[in-house]
Tab-separated table of C-alpha atoms in Angstrom:
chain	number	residue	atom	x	y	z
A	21	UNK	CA	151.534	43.055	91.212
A	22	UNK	CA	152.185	45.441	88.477
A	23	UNK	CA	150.657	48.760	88.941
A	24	UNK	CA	148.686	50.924	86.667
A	25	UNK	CA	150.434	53.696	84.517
A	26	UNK	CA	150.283	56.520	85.929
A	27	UNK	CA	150.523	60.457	84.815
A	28	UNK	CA	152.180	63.285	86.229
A	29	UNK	CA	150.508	66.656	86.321
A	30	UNK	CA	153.488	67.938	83.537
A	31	UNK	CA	152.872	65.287	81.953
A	32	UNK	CA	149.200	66.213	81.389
A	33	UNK	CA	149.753	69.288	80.276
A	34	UNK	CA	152.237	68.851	77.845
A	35	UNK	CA	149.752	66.696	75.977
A	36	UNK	CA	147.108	69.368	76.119
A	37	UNK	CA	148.796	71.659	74.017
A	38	UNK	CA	148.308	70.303	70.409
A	39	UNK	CA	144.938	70.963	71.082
A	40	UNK	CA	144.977	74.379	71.887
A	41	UNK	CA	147.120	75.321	69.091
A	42	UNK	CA	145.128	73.004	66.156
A	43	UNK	CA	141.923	75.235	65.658
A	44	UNK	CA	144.310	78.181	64.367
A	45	UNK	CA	146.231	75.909	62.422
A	46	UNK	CA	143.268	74.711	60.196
A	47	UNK	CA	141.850	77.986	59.892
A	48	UNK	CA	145.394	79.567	58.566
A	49	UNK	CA	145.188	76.224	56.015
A	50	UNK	CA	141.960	76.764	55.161
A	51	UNK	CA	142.650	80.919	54.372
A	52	UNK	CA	145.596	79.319	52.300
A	53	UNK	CA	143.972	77.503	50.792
A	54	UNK	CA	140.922	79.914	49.234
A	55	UNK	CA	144.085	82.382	48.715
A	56	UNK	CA	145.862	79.733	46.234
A	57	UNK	CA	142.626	78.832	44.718
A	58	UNK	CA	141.849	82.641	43.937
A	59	UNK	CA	145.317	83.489	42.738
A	60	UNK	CA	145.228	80.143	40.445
A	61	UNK	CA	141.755	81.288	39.211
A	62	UNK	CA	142.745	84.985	38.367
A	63	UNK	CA	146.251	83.334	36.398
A	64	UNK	CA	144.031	80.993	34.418
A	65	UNK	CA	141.545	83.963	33.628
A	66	UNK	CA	144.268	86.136	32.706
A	67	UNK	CA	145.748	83.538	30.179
A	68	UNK	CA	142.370	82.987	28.972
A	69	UNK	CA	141.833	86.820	28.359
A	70	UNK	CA	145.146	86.931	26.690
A	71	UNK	CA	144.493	84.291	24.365
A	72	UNK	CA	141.503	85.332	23.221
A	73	UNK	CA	143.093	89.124	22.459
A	74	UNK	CA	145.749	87.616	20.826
A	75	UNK	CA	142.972	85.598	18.544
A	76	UNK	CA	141.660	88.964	17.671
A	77	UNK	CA	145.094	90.834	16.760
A	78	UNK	CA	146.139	87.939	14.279
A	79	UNK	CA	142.722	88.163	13.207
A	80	UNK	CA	142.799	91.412	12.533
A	81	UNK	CA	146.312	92.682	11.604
A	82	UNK	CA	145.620	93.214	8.367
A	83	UNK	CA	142.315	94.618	8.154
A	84	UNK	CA	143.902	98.205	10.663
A	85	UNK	CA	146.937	100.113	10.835
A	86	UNK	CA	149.011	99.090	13.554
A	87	UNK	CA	148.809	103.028	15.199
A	88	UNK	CA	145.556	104.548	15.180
A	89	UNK	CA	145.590	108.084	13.739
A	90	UNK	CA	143.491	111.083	15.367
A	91	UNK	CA	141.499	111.166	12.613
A	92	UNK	CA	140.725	107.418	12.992
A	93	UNK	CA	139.760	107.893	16.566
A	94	UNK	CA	137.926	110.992	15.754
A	95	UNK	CA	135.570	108.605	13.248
A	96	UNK	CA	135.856	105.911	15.890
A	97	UNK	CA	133.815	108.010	18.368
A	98	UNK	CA	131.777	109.392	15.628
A	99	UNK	CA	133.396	113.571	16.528
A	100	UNK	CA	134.443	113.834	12.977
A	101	UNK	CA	130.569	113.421	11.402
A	102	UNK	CA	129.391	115.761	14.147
A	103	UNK	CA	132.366	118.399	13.538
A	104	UNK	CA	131.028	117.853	9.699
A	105	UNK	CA	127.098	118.660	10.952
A	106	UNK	CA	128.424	121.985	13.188
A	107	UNK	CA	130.288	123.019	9.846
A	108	UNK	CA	127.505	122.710	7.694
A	109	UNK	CA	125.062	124.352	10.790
A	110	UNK	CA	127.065	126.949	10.964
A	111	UNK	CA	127.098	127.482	7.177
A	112	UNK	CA	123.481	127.143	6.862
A	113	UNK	CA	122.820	129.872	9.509
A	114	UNK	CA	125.247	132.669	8.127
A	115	UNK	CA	123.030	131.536	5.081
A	116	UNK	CA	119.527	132.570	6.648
A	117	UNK	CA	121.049	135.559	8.245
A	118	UNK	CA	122.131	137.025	5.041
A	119	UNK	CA	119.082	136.187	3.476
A	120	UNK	CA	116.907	137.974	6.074
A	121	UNK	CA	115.797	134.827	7.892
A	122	UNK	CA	116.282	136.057	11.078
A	123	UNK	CA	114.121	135.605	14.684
A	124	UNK	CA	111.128	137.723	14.899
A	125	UNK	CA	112.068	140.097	11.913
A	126	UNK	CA	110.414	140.119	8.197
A	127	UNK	CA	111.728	141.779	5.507
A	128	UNK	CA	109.478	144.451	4.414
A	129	UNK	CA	109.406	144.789	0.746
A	130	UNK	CA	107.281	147.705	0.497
A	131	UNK	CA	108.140	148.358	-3.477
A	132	UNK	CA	105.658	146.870	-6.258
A	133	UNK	CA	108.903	145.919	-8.033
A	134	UNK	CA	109.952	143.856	-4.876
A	135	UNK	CA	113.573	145.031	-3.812
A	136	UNK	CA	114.098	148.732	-2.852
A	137	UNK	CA	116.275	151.558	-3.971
A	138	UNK	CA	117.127	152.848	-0.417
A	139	UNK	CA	116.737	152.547	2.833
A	140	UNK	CA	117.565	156.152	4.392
A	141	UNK	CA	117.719	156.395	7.984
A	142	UNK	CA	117.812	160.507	9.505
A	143	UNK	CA	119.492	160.517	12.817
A	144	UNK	CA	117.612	162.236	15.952
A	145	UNK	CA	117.532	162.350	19.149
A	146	UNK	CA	114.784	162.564	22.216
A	147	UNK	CA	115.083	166.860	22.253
A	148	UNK	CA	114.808	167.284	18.310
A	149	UNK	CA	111.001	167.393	17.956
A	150	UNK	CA	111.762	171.015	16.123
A	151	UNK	CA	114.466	169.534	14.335
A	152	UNK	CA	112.360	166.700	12.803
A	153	UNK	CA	109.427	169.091	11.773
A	154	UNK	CA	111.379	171.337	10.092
A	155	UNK	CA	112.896	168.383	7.670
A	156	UNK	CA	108.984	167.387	7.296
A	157	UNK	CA	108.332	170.866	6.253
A	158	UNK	CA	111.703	170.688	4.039
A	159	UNK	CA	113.264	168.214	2.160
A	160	UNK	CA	111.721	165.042	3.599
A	161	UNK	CA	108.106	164.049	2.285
A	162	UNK	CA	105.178	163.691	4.799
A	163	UNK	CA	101.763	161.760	5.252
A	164	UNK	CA	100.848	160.294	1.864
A	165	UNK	CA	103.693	161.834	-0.247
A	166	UNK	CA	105.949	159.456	1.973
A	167	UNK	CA	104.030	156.397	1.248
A	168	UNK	CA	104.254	157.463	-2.734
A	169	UNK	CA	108.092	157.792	-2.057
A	170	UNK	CA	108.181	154.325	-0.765
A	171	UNK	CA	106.127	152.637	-3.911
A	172	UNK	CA	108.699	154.285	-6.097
A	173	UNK	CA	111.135	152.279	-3.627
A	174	UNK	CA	112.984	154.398	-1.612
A	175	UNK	CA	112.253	154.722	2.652
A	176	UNK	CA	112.508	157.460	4.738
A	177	UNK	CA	112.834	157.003	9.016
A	178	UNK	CA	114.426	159.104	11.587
A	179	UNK	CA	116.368	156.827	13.799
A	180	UNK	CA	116.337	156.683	17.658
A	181	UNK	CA	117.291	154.252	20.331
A	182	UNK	CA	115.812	153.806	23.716
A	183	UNK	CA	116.107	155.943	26.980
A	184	UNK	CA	118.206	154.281	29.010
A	185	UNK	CA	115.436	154.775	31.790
A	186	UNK	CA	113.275	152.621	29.000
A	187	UNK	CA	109.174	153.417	29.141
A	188	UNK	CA	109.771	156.929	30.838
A	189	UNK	CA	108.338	160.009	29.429
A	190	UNK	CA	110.881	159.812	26.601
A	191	UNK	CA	109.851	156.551	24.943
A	192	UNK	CA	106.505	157.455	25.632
A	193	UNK	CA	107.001	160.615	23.600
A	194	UNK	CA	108.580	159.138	20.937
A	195	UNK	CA	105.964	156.251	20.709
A	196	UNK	CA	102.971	159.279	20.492
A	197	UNK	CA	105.352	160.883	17.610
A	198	UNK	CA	106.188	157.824	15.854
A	199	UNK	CA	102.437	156.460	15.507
A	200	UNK	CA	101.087	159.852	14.390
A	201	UNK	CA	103.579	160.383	11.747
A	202	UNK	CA	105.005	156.359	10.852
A	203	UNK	CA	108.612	157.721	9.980
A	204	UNK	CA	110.322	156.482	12.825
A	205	UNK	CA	112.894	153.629	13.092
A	206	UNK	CA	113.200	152.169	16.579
A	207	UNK	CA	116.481	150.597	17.664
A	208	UNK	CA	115.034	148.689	20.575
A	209	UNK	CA	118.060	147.568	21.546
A	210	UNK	CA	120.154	150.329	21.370
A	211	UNK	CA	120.686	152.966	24.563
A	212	UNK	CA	120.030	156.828	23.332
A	213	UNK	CA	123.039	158.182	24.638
A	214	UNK	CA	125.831	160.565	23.932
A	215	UNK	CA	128.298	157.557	25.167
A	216	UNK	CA	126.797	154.958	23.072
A	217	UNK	CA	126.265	157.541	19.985
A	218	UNK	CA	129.401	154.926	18.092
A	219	UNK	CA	126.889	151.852	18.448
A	220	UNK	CA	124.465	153.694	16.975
A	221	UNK	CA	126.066	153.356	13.483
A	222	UNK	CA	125.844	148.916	13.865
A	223	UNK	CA	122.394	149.085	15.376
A	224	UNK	CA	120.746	151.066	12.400
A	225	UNK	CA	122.860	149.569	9.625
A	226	UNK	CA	121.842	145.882	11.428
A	227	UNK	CA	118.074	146.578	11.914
A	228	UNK	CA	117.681	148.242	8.708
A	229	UNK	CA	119.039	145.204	6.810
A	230	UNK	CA	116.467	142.728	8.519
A	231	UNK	CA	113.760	145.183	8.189
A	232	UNK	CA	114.012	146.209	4.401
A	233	UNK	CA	115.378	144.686	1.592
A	234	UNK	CA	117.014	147.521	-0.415
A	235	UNK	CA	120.220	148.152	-2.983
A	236	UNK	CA	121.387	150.552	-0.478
A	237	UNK	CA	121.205	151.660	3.074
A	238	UNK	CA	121.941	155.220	3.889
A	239	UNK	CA	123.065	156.920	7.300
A	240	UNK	CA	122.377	160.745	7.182
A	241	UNK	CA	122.833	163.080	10.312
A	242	UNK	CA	120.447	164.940	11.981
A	243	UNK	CA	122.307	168.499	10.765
A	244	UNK	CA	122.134	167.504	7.039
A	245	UNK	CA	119.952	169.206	4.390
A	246	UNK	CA	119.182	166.285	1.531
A	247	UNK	CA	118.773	167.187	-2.329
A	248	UNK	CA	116.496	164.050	-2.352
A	249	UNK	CA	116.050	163.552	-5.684
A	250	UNK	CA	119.477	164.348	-6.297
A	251	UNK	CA	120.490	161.688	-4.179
A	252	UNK	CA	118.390	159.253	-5.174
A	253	UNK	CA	119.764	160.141	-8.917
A	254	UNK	CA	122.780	159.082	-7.451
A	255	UNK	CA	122.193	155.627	-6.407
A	256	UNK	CA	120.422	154.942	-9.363
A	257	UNK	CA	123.415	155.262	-11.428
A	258	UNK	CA	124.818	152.931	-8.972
A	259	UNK	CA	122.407	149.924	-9.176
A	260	UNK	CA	123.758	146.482	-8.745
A	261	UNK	CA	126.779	147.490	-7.665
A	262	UNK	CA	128.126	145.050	-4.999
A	263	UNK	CA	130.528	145.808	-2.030
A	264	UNK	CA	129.887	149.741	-2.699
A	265	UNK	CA	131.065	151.864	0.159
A	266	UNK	CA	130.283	155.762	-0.837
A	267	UNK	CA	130.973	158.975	0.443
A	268	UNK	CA	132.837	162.010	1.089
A	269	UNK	CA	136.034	160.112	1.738
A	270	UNK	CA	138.623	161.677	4.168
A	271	UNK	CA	141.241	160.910	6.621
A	272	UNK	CA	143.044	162.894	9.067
A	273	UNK	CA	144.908	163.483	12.188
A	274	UNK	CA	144.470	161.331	15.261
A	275	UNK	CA	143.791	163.236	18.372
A	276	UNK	CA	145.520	161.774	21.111
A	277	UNK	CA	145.004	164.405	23.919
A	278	UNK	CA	142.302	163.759	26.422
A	279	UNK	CA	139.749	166.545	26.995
A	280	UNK	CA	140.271	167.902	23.396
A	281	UNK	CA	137.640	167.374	20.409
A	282	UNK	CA	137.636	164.681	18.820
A	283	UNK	CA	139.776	162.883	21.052
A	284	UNK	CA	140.283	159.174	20.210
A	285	UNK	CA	140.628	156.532	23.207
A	286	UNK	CA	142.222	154.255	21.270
A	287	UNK	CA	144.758	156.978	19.442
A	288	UNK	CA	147.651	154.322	20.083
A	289	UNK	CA	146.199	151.602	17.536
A	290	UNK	CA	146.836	154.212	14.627
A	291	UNK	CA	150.514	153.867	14.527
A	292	UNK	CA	153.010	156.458	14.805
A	293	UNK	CA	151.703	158.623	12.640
A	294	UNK	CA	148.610	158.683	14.301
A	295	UNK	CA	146.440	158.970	11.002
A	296	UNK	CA	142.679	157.791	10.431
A	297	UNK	CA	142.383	155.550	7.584
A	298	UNK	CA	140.342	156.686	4.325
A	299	UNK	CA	136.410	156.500	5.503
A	300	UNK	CA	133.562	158.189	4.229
A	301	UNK	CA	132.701	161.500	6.792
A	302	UNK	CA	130.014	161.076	9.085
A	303	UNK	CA	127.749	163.352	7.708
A	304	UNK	CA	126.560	160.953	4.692
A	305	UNK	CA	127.538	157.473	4.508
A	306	UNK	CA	125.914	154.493	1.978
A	307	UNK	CA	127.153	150.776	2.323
A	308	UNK	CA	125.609	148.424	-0.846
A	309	UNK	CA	123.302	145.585	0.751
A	310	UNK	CA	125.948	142.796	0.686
A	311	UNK	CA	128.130	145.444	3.224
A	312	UNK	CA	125.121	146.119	5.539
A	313	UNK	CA	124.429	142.509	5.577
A	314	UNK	CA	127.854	141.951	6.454
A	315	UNK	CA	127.589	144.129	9.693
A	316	UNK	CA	124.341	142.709	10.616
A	317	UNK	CA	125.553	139.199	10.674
A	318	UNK	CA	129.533	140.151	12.629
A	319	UNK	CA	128.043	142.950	14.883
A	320	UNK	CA	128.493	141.338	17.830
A	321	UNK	CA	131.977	141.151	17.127
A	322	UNK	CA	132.978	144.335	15.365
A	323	UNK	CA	134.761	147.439	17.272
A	324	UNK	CA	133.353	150.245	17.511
A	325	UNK	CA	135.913	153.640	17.774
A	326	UNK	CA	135.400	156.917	19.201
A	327	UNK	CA	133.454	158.005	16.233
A	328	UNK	CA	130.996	156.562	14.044
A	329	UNK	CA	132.471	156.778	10.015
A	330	UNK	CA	135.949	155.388	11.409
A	331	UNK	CA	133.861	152.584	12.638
A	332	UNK	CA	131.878	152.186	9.707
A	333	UNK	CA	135.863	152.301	7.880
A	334	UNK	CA	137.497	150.160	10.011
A	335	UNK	CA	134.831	147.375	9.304
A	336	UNK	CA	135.081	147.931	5.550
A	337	UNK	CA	138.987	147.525	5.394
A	338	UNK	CA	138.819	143.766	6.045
A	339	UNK	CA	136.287	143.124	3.374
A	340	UNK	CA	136.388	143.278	-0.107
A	341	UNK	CA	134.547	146.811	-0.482
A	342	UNK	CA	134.543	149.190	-3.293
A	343	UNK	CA	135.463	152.431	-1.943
A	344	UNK	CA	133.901	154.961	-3.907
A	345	UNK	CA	134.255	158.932	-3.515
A	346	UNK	CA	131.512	161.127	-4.741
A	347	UNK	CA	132.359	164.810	-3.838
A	348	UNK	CA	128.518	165.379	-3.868
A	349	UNK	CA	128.321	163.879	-0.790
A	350	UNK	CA	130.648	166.496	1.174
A	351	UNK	CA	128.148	168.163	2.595
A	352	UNK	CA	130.495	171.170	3.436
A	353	UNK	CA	131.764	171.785	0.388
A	354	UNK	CA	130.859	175.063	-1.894
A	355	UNK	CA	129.966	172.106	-5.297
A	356	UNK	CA	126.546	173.791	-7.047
A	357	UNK	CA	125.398	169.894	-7.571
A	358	UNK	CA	125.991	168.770	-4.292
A	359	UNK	CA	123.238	166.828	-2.682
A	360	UNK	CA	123.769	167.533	0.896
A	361	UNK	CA	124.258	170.186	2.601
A	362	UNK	CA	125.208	171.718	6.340
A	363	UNK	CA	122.138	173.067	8.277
């Protein structure tokens, strides 16, 4: 009688091994699988993308240049119409500021015939009380006769900056003074002192500009005698004269030694020479509005020298200014019609 098969015990587990290696097997096919179907999907995207790009550039090949210039992707992103707007904002403003437009300042037009003669501004300082009385008493009108002076177009204000400890006993002084007699011009922004005396020079020239609108603008130091109506004589001959920069022109010597008078920081800039260029002296200078207008608007950006008339000179040699010498205006000199003279 036959038997039944039988099975060894390696028999047995030979057979057992396809099934412990299967489950991996499927799963790796299955991972294949979603990795071919991916790949094939990205390849048939791709050519889809292509195709439709290509569509586009055969569409449009002869509509564009092949190469974009920067000024087509300048329009592209719409910089080259807002370049074109900052232009014409830019423009617009150097516009307002030389007509007077300007942020918390009116023009003043205190003449019945609308633009002034002159606007003269008398330098002074916080310890000249006795100085400024004695020009009231003098040369320079007071009270009522200074309001006639202005109708007939011509302003008179001593000019003074701040104390650089501002509302102390100084600006409060000053502030008493300048409502009891109204001749004062205020340069809030400007620091009385002896090392800021060159920025004095931009800050009248600046505020006097937005405050007034005059022919002329006038700087006159605080140890100057005026022939008044001899000066104003003078710029009355000179009416609508554009670009006119007057005075008692000079040069000189640069002085390059430290500790010694006049000495000039920046001696080195002059050359080897080490000569001032032609400038109207300190004592008396008189810019035309268009000049004054022209330092109101580039102040921020204009240098300022050791003294104030080469300042006022260096600013006028880049700009077409007339330069005009009037040897009444040296104040020193021994002239019988001079209109200015040393006190």
């Amino acid at each position: 009688m036959e038997g039944l098969p039988t099975t060894t015990k390696s028999e047995r587990r030979w057979r057992s091994k396809p099934l412990q290696t299967s489950k991996p097997s499927i799963l790796m096919a299955f991972f294949s699988c979603v990795a071919w179907l991916y790949v094939a999907g990205r390849l048939w995207q791709d050519a889809e993308n292509r195709t439709v790009l290509a569509n586009l550039l055969k569409k449009n090949l002869g509509q564009r240049p092949k190469v974009l210039s920067v000024e087509d992707k300048l329009a592209v992103l719409g910089c080259k119409d807002l370049e074109r707007r900052i232009v014409e904002a830019e423009m617009d403003l150097t516009l307002a500021k030389s007509q007077g437009y300007l942020k918390n300042h009116l023009q003043q037009k205190v003449s019945s015939s609308g633009q002034l003669l002159a606007v003269i501004g008398v330098y002074t300082g916080f310890g000249s009380h006795l100085n400024r009385n004695m020009f009231r008493g003098s040369w320079m009108p007071k009270g009522d006769a200074l309001r006639k002076l202005e109708e007939r177009g011509v302003v008179i204000r001593f000019v003074i900056g701040r104390s650089p400890n501002q509302g102390d006993s100084l600006d409060r002084n000053i502030d008493k003074e300048s409502r009891s007699t109204k001749d004062f011009l205020i340069l809030e922004g400007h620091e009385e002192a002896q090392e800021e005396l060159t920025k004095k020079v931009k800050f009248f020239f600046s505020t006097a500009v937005q405050n007034w609108d005059a022919e002329f603008y006038v700087k006159v130091d605080d140890n100057i005698n005026l022939d008044l109506e001899g000066l104003i004589g003078l710029l009355e001959d000179r009416r609508a004269q554009d670009g006119a920069y007057i005075g008692c022109m000079k040069s000189g010597d640069v002085i390059s030694e430290e500790g010694k008078a006049w000495y000039e920081p920046d001696w080195w800039k002059f050359g080897d020479q080490k000569s001032y260029f032609r400038h109207a002296g300190s004592s008396l200078i008189i810019l035309s509005k268009n000049l004054a207008q022209y330092i109101n608007i580039n102040s921020a950006s204009l240098k300022t020298y050791a003294h104030d008339d080469v300042s006022v000179g260096s600013w006028m040699m880049g700009i077409q200014a007339t330069y005009i010498d009037d040897n009444r205006l040296c104040c020193g000199s021994i002239r019988q019609d001079k209109v200015c003279s040393l006190t």
